[in-house]
Amino acid sequence: MIKQFLAIFSAALLSGAVHAAGYKAGDISIINPHARPTVPGQPGGAAYLTLENTGRSADRLVSVSSPAAQSAEIHTMRMDGDVMRMREAGELPLAPAAKVEMKPGMGYHIMLNGLKQPLQEGASFPMTLTFEKAGKVEVPVIVDGKNGKPSAHAH
Ligand SMILES: [Cu+2]
């Protein structure tokens, strides 16, 4: 059962330049889910969001899915010597008070494999996050290009 999500639009954030959307699943806050645009023929894309555990017990993001892609995986990037390597993390641990901000180029991201159509700037698509304790929540992911060029994300 998908819990109803609660949208908290903070329109005044950062002098109106950024409209960050926030959602909740139990004690977990999901902030600003967004994805980079992709070009036609690009098989995969990446989505980013911030997760904050406002509760007193640890939780974990255990899976992600979206009708926009055949599969979605939790990935991490890290430097191995001078080579950036990516791997499937499988899950994302959230200790009490932990805040994990996904962003391009480092740390965690959500890999969207087998996109059904290109992600177009300005569009949005639903994504379901499943947490071990907080359960499932569906959030809209906004495709935005404000971080610059389309993601050159390939594995
Ligand atoms: Cu990846």
PDB file of C-alpha atoms and ligand atoms in Angstrom:
ATOM      1  CA  MET A   1       0.000   0.000   0.000  1.00  0.00           C
ATOM      2  CA  ILE A   2       1.421   3.329  -1.034  1.00  0.00           C
ATOM      3  CA  LYS A   3       1.162   5.914   1.681  1.00  0.00           C
ATOM      4  CA  GLN A   4      -0.249   9.183   0.649  1.00  0.00           C
ATOM      5  CA  PHE A   5       2.483  11.680   0.245  1.00  0.00           C
ATOM      6  CA  LEU A   6       2.449  15.033   1.835  1.00  0.00           C
ATOM      7  CA  ALA A   7       3.744  17.891  -0.209  1.00  0.00           C
ATOM      8  CA  ILE A   8       5.350  20.782   1.565  1.00  0.00           C
ATOM      9  CA  PHE A   9       6.113  23.464  -0.958  1.00  0.00           C
ATOM     10  CA  SER A  10       8.511  25.976   0.374  1.00  0.00           C
ATOM     11  CA  ALA A  11       8.094  28.667  -2.221  1.00  0.00           C
ATOM     12  CA  ALA A  12      10.078  31.309  -0.430  1.00  0.00           C
ATOM     13  CA  LEU A  13      13.222  29.235  -0.133  1.00  0.00           C
ATOM     14  CA  LEU A  14      16.355  30.918  -1.437  1.00  0.00           C
ATOM     15  CA  SER A  15      14.627  34.111  -2.549  1.00  0.00           C
ATOM     16  CA  GLY A  16      12.258  32.323  -4.866  1.00  0.00           C
ATOM     17  CA  ALA A  17      14.964  31.036  -7.193  1.00  0.00           C
ATOM     18  CA  VAL A  18      14.561  27.438  -6.126  1.00  0.00           C
ATOM     19  CA  HIS A  19      11.248  25.787  -5.441  1.00  0.00           C
ATOM     20  CA  ALA A  20      12.138  22.782  -3.351  1.00  0.00           C
ATOM     21  CA  ALA A  21       9.474  20.137  -2.886  1.00  0.00           C
ATOM     22  CA  GLY A  22       9.401  17.989   0.209  1.00  0.00           C
ATOM     23  CA  TYR A  23       7.601  14.724   0.980  1.00  0.00           C
ATOM     24  CA  LYS A  24       7.383  12.410   3.974  1.00  0.00           C
ATOM     25  CA  ALA A  25       7.310   8.671   4.544  1.00  0.00           C
ATOM     26  CA  GLY A  26       7.070   8.066   8.277  1.00  0.00           C
ATOM     27  CA  ASP A  27      10.163   9.686   9.807  1.00  0.00           C
ATOM     28  CA  ILE A  28      11.917  10.070   6.479  1.00  0.00           C
ATOM     29  CA  SER A  29      11.841  13.373   4.605  1.00  0.00           C
ATOM     30  CA  ILE A  30      12.337  13.257   0.847  1.00  0.00           C
ATOM     31  CA  ILE A  31      13.434  16.603  -0.509  1.00  0.00           C
ATOM     32  CA  ASN A  32      13.675  17.897  -4.071  1.00  0.00           C
ATOM     33  CA  PRO A  33      13.551  14.730  -6.188  1.00  0.00           C
ATOM     34  CA  HIS A  34      14.899  15.666  -9.589  1.00  0.00           C
ATOM     35  CA  ALA A  35      16.534  14.138 -12.633  1.00  0.00           C
ATOM     36  CA  ARG A  36      18.771  15.305 -15.435  1.00  0.00           C
ATOM     37  CA  PRO A  37      17.434  15.507 -18.980  1.00  0.00           C
ATOM     38  CA  THR A  38      18.529  12.789 -21.384  1.00  0.00           C
ATOM     39  CA  VAL A  39      18.913  12.751 -25.150  1.00  0.00           C
ATOM     40  CA  PRO A  40      17.002  10.362 -27.441  1.00  0.00           C
ATOM     41  CA  GLY A  41      18.727   6.999 -27.561  1.00  0.00           C
ATOM     42  CA  GLN A  42      20.385   7.415 -24.193  1.00  0.00           C
ATOM     43  CA  PRO A  43      19.502   4.161 -22.399  1.00  0.00           C
ATOM     44  CA  GLY A  44      19.685   5.382 -18.825  1.00  0.00           C
ATOM     45  CA  GLY A  45      19.436   8.438 -16.661  1.00  0.00           C
ATOM     46  CA  ALA A  46      20.085   9.472 -13.092  1.00  0.00           C
ATOM     47  CA  ALA A  47      17.806  10.869 -10.406  1.00  0.00           C
ATOM     48  CA  TYR A  48      18.821  12.727  -7.272  1.00  0.00           C
ATOM     49  CA  LEU A  49      17.091  13.588  -4.018  1.00  0.00           C
ATOM     50  CA  THR A  50      17.859  14.421  -0.423  1.00  0.00           C
ATOM     51  CA  LEU A  51      16.828  12.014   2.337  1.00  0.00           C
ATOM     52  CA  GLU A  52      16.671  12.977   5.990  1.00  0.00           C
ATOM     53  CA  ASN A  53      15.887  10.661   8.863  1.00  0.00           C
ATOM     54  CA  THR A  54      14.062  12.757  11.456  1.00  0.00           C
ATOM     55  CA  GLY A  55      13.294   9.754  13.687  1.00  0.00           C
ATOM     56  CA  ARG A  56      15.116   8.031  16.514  1.00  0.00           C
ATOM     57  CA  SER A  57      15.765   4.736  14.811  1.00  0.00           C
ATOM     58  CA  ALA A  58      17.812   3.774  11.810  1.00  0.00           C
ATOM     59  CA  ASP A  59      16.088   3.074   8.519  1.00  0.00           C
ATOM     60  CA  ARG A  60      17.233   2.176   5.041  1.00  0.00           C
ATOM     61  CA  LEU A  61      16.157   2.916   1.507  1.00  0.00           C
ATOM     62  CA  VAL A  62      15.932  -0.604   0.153  1.00  0.00           C
ATOM     63  CA  SER A  63      14.499  -0.222  -3.344  1.00  0.00           C
ATOM     64  CA  VAL A  64      13.343   2.236  -5.973  1.00  0.00           C
ATOM     65  CA  SER A  65      11.081   1.806  -8.955  1.00  0.00           C
ATOM     66  CA  SER A  66       9.532   4.009 -11.615  1.00  0.00           C
ATOM     67  CA  PRO A  67       7.184   3.458 -14.546  1.00  0.00           C
ATOM     68  CA  ALA A  68       9.584   5.689 -16.538  1.00  0.00           C
ATOM     69  CA  ALA A  69      12.321   3.030 -16.520  1.00  0.00           C
ATOM     70  CA  GLN A  70      12.613  -0.718 -16.705  1.00  0.00           C
ATOM     71  CA  SER A  71      14.565  -0.738 -13.473  1.00  0.00           C
ATOM     72  CA  ALA A  72      15.952   1.675 -10.928  1.00  0.00           C
ATOM     73  CA  GLU A  73      18.975   1.022  -8.749  1.00  0.00           C
ATOM     74  CA  ILE A  74      20.693   2.777  -5.864  1.00  0.00           C
ATOM     75  CA  HIS A  75      24.241   3.548  -7.004  1.00  0.00           C
ATOM     76  CA  THR A  76      27.278   5.063  -5.370  1.00  0.00           C
ATOM     77  CA  MET A  77      30.308   6.758  -6.886  1.00  0.00           C
ATOM     78  CA  ARG A  78      33.661   6.971  -5.283  1.00  0.00           C
ATOM     79  CA  MET A  79      37.205   7.750  -6.221  1.00  0.00           C
ATOM     80  CA  ASP A  80      39.432   4.699  -6.525  1.00  0.00           C
ATOM     81  CA  GLY A  81      42.892   6.215  -6.994  1.00  0.00           C
ATOM     82  CA  ASP A  82      42.153   8.739  -9.740  1.00  0.00           C
ATOM     83  CA  VAL A  83      39.383   6.721 -11.319  1.00  0.00           C
ATOM     84  CA  MET A  84      35.745   7.436 -10.550  1.00  0.00           C
ATOM     85  CA  ARG A  85      33.968   4.143 -10.044  1.00  0.00           C
ATOM     86  CA  MET A  86      30.298   3.406  -9.748  1.00  0.00           C
ATOM     87  CA  ARG A  87      28.637   0.428  -8.234  1.00  0.00           C
ATOM     88  CA  GLU A  88      25.223  -0.726  -7.244  1.00  0.00           C
ATOM     89  CA  ALA A  89      24.866  -0.055  -3.536  1.00  0.00           C
ATOM     90  CA  GLY A  90      21.722  -2.152  -3.128  1.00  0.00           C
ATOM     91  CA  GLU A  91      20.517   0.021  -0.277  1.00  0.00           C
ATOM     92  CA  LEU A  92      21.136   3.349   1.379  1.00  0.00           C
ATOM     93  CA  PRO A  93      21.459   3.356   5.187  1.00  0.00           C
ATOM     94  CA  LEU A  94      19.889   6.237   7.112  1.00  0.00           C
ATOM     95  CA  ALA A  95      21.056   6.500  10.707  1.00  0.00           C
ATOM     96  CA  PRO A  96      18.980   8.641  13.101  1.00  0.00           C
ATOM     97  CA  ALA A  97      19.455  12.323  12.110  1.00  0.00           C
ATOM     98  CA  ALA A  98      21.310  11.338   8.956  1.00  0.00           C
ATOM     99  CA  LYS A  99      20.858  13.595   5.937  1.00  0.00           C
ATOM    100  CA  VAL A 100      22.034  12.299   2.591  1.00  0.00           C
ATOM    101  CA  GLU A 101      22.078  14.687  -0.320  1.00  0.00           C
ATOM    102  CA  MET A 102      22.467  13.021  -3.696  1.00  0.00           C
ATOM    103  CA  LYS A 103      24.176  15.079  -6.346  1.00  0.00           C
ATOM    104  CA  PRO A 104      25.852  14.541  -9.667  1.00  0.00           C
ATOM    105  CA  GLY A 105      29.446  13.401  -9.576  1.00  0.00           C
ATOM    106  CA  MET A 106      29.765  12.011  -6.068  1.00  0.00           C
ATOM    107  CA  GLY A 107      28.094   9.840  -3.469  1.00  0.00           C
ATOM    108  CA  TYR A 108      24.743   8.279  -4.143  1.00  0.00           C
ATOM    109  CA  HIS A 109      22.379   8.589  -7.080  1.00  0.00           C
ATOM    110  CA  ILE A 110      19.450   6.643  -8.418  1.00  0.00           C
ATOM    111  CA  MET A 111      20.194   4.956 -11.702  1.00  0.00           C
ATOM    112  CA  LEU A 112      17.308   4.666 -14.127  1.00  0.00           C
ATOM    113  CA  ASN A 113      17.953   1.793 -16.527  1.00  0.00           C
ATOM    114  CA  GLY A 114      16.010   1.260 -19.725  1.00  0.00           C
ATOM    115  CA  LEU A 115      14.235   4.607 -20.020  1.00  0.00           C
ATOM    116  CA  LYS A 116      10.959   4.240 -21.866  1.00  0.00           C
ATOM    117  CA  GLN A 117      11.340   7.705 -23.363  1.00  0.00           C
ATOM    118  CA  PRO A 118      13.867  10.526 -23.023  1.00  0.00           C
ATOM    119  CA  LEU A 119      13.618  12.634 -19.876  1.00  0.00           C
ATOM    120  CA  GLN A 120      12.659  16.070 -21.117  1.00  0.00           C
ATOM    121  CA  GLU A 121      13.417  19.211 -19.222  1.00  0.00           C
ATOM    122  CA  GLY A 122      10.306  20.466 -17.462  1.00  0.00           C
ATOM    123  CA  ALA A 123       8.583  17.072 -17.418  1.00  0.00           C
ATOM    124  CA  SER A 124       8.072  14.943 -14.335  1.00  0.00           C
ATOM    125  CA  PHE A 125       7.572  11.259 -13.629  1.00  0.00           C
ATOM    126  CA  PRO A 126       6.595   9.251 -10.546  1.00  0.00           C
ATOM    127  CA  MET A 127       9.125   7.267  -8.560  1.00  0.00           C
ATOM    128  CA  THR A 128       8.353   4.907  -5.678  1.00  0.00           C
ATOM    129  CA  LEU A 129      10.829   4.694  -2.809  1.00  0.00           C
ATOM    130  CA  THR A 130      10.645   1.763  -0.408  1.00  0.00           C
ATOM    131  CA  PHE A 131      12.117   2.138   3.058  1.00  0.00           C
ATOM    132  CA  GLU A 132      12.634  -0.774   5.395  1.00  0.00           C
ATOM    133  CA  LYS A 133      10.656   0.835   8.247  1.00  0.00           C
ATOM    134  CA  ALA A 134       8.919   3.875   6.768  1.00  0.00           C
ATOM    135  CA  GLY A 135       7.388   1.852   3.940  1.00  0.00           C
ATOM    136  CA  LYS A 136       6.605   3.011   0.444  1.00  0.00           C
ATOM    137  CA  VAL A 137       6.105   6.513  -0.860  1.00  0.00           C
ATOM    138  CA  GLU A 138       5.569   7.755  -4.392  1.00  0.00           C
ATOM    139  CA  VAL A 139       7.095  11.127  -5.236  1.00  0.00           C
ATOM    140  CA  PRO A 140       7.118  13.150  -8.453  1.00  0.00           C
ATOM    141  CA  VAL A 141      10.581  13.618  -9.956  1.00  0.00           C
ATOM    142  CA  ILE A 142      11.100  16.881 -11.829  1.00  0.00           C
ATOM    143  CA  VAL A 143      13.379  16.846 -14.847  1.00  0.00           C
ATOM    144  CA  ASP A 144      15.478  19.966 -14.648  1.00  0.00           C
ATOM    145  CA  GLY A 145      18.477  21.147 -16.551  1.00  0.00           C
ATOM    146  CA  LYS A 146      19.674  23.787 -14.199  1.00  0.00           C
ATOM    147  CA  ASN A 147      22.853  21.951 -13.269  1.00  0.00           C
ATOM    148  CA  GLY A 148      24.029  22.333 -16.832  1.00  0.00           C
ATOM    149  CA  LYS A 149      24.531  19.780 -19.540  1.00  0.00           C
ATOM    150  CA  PRO A 150      22.625  16.524 -19.797  1.00  0.00           C
ATOM    151  CA  SER A 151      24.131  13.789 -17.707  1.00  0.00           C
ATOM    152  CA  ALA A 152      26.760  11.726 -19.475  1.00  0.00           C
ATOM    153  CA  HIS A 153      25.973   8.852 -17.258  1.00  0.00           C
ATOM    154  CA  ALA A 154      26.897   5.466 -18.611  1.00  0.00           C
ATOM    155  CA  HIS A 155      27.958   2.148 -17.188  1.00  0.00           C
TER     156      HIS A 155
HETATM  157 CU    CU B   1      24.849   4.933 -11.740  1.00  0.00          CU
END
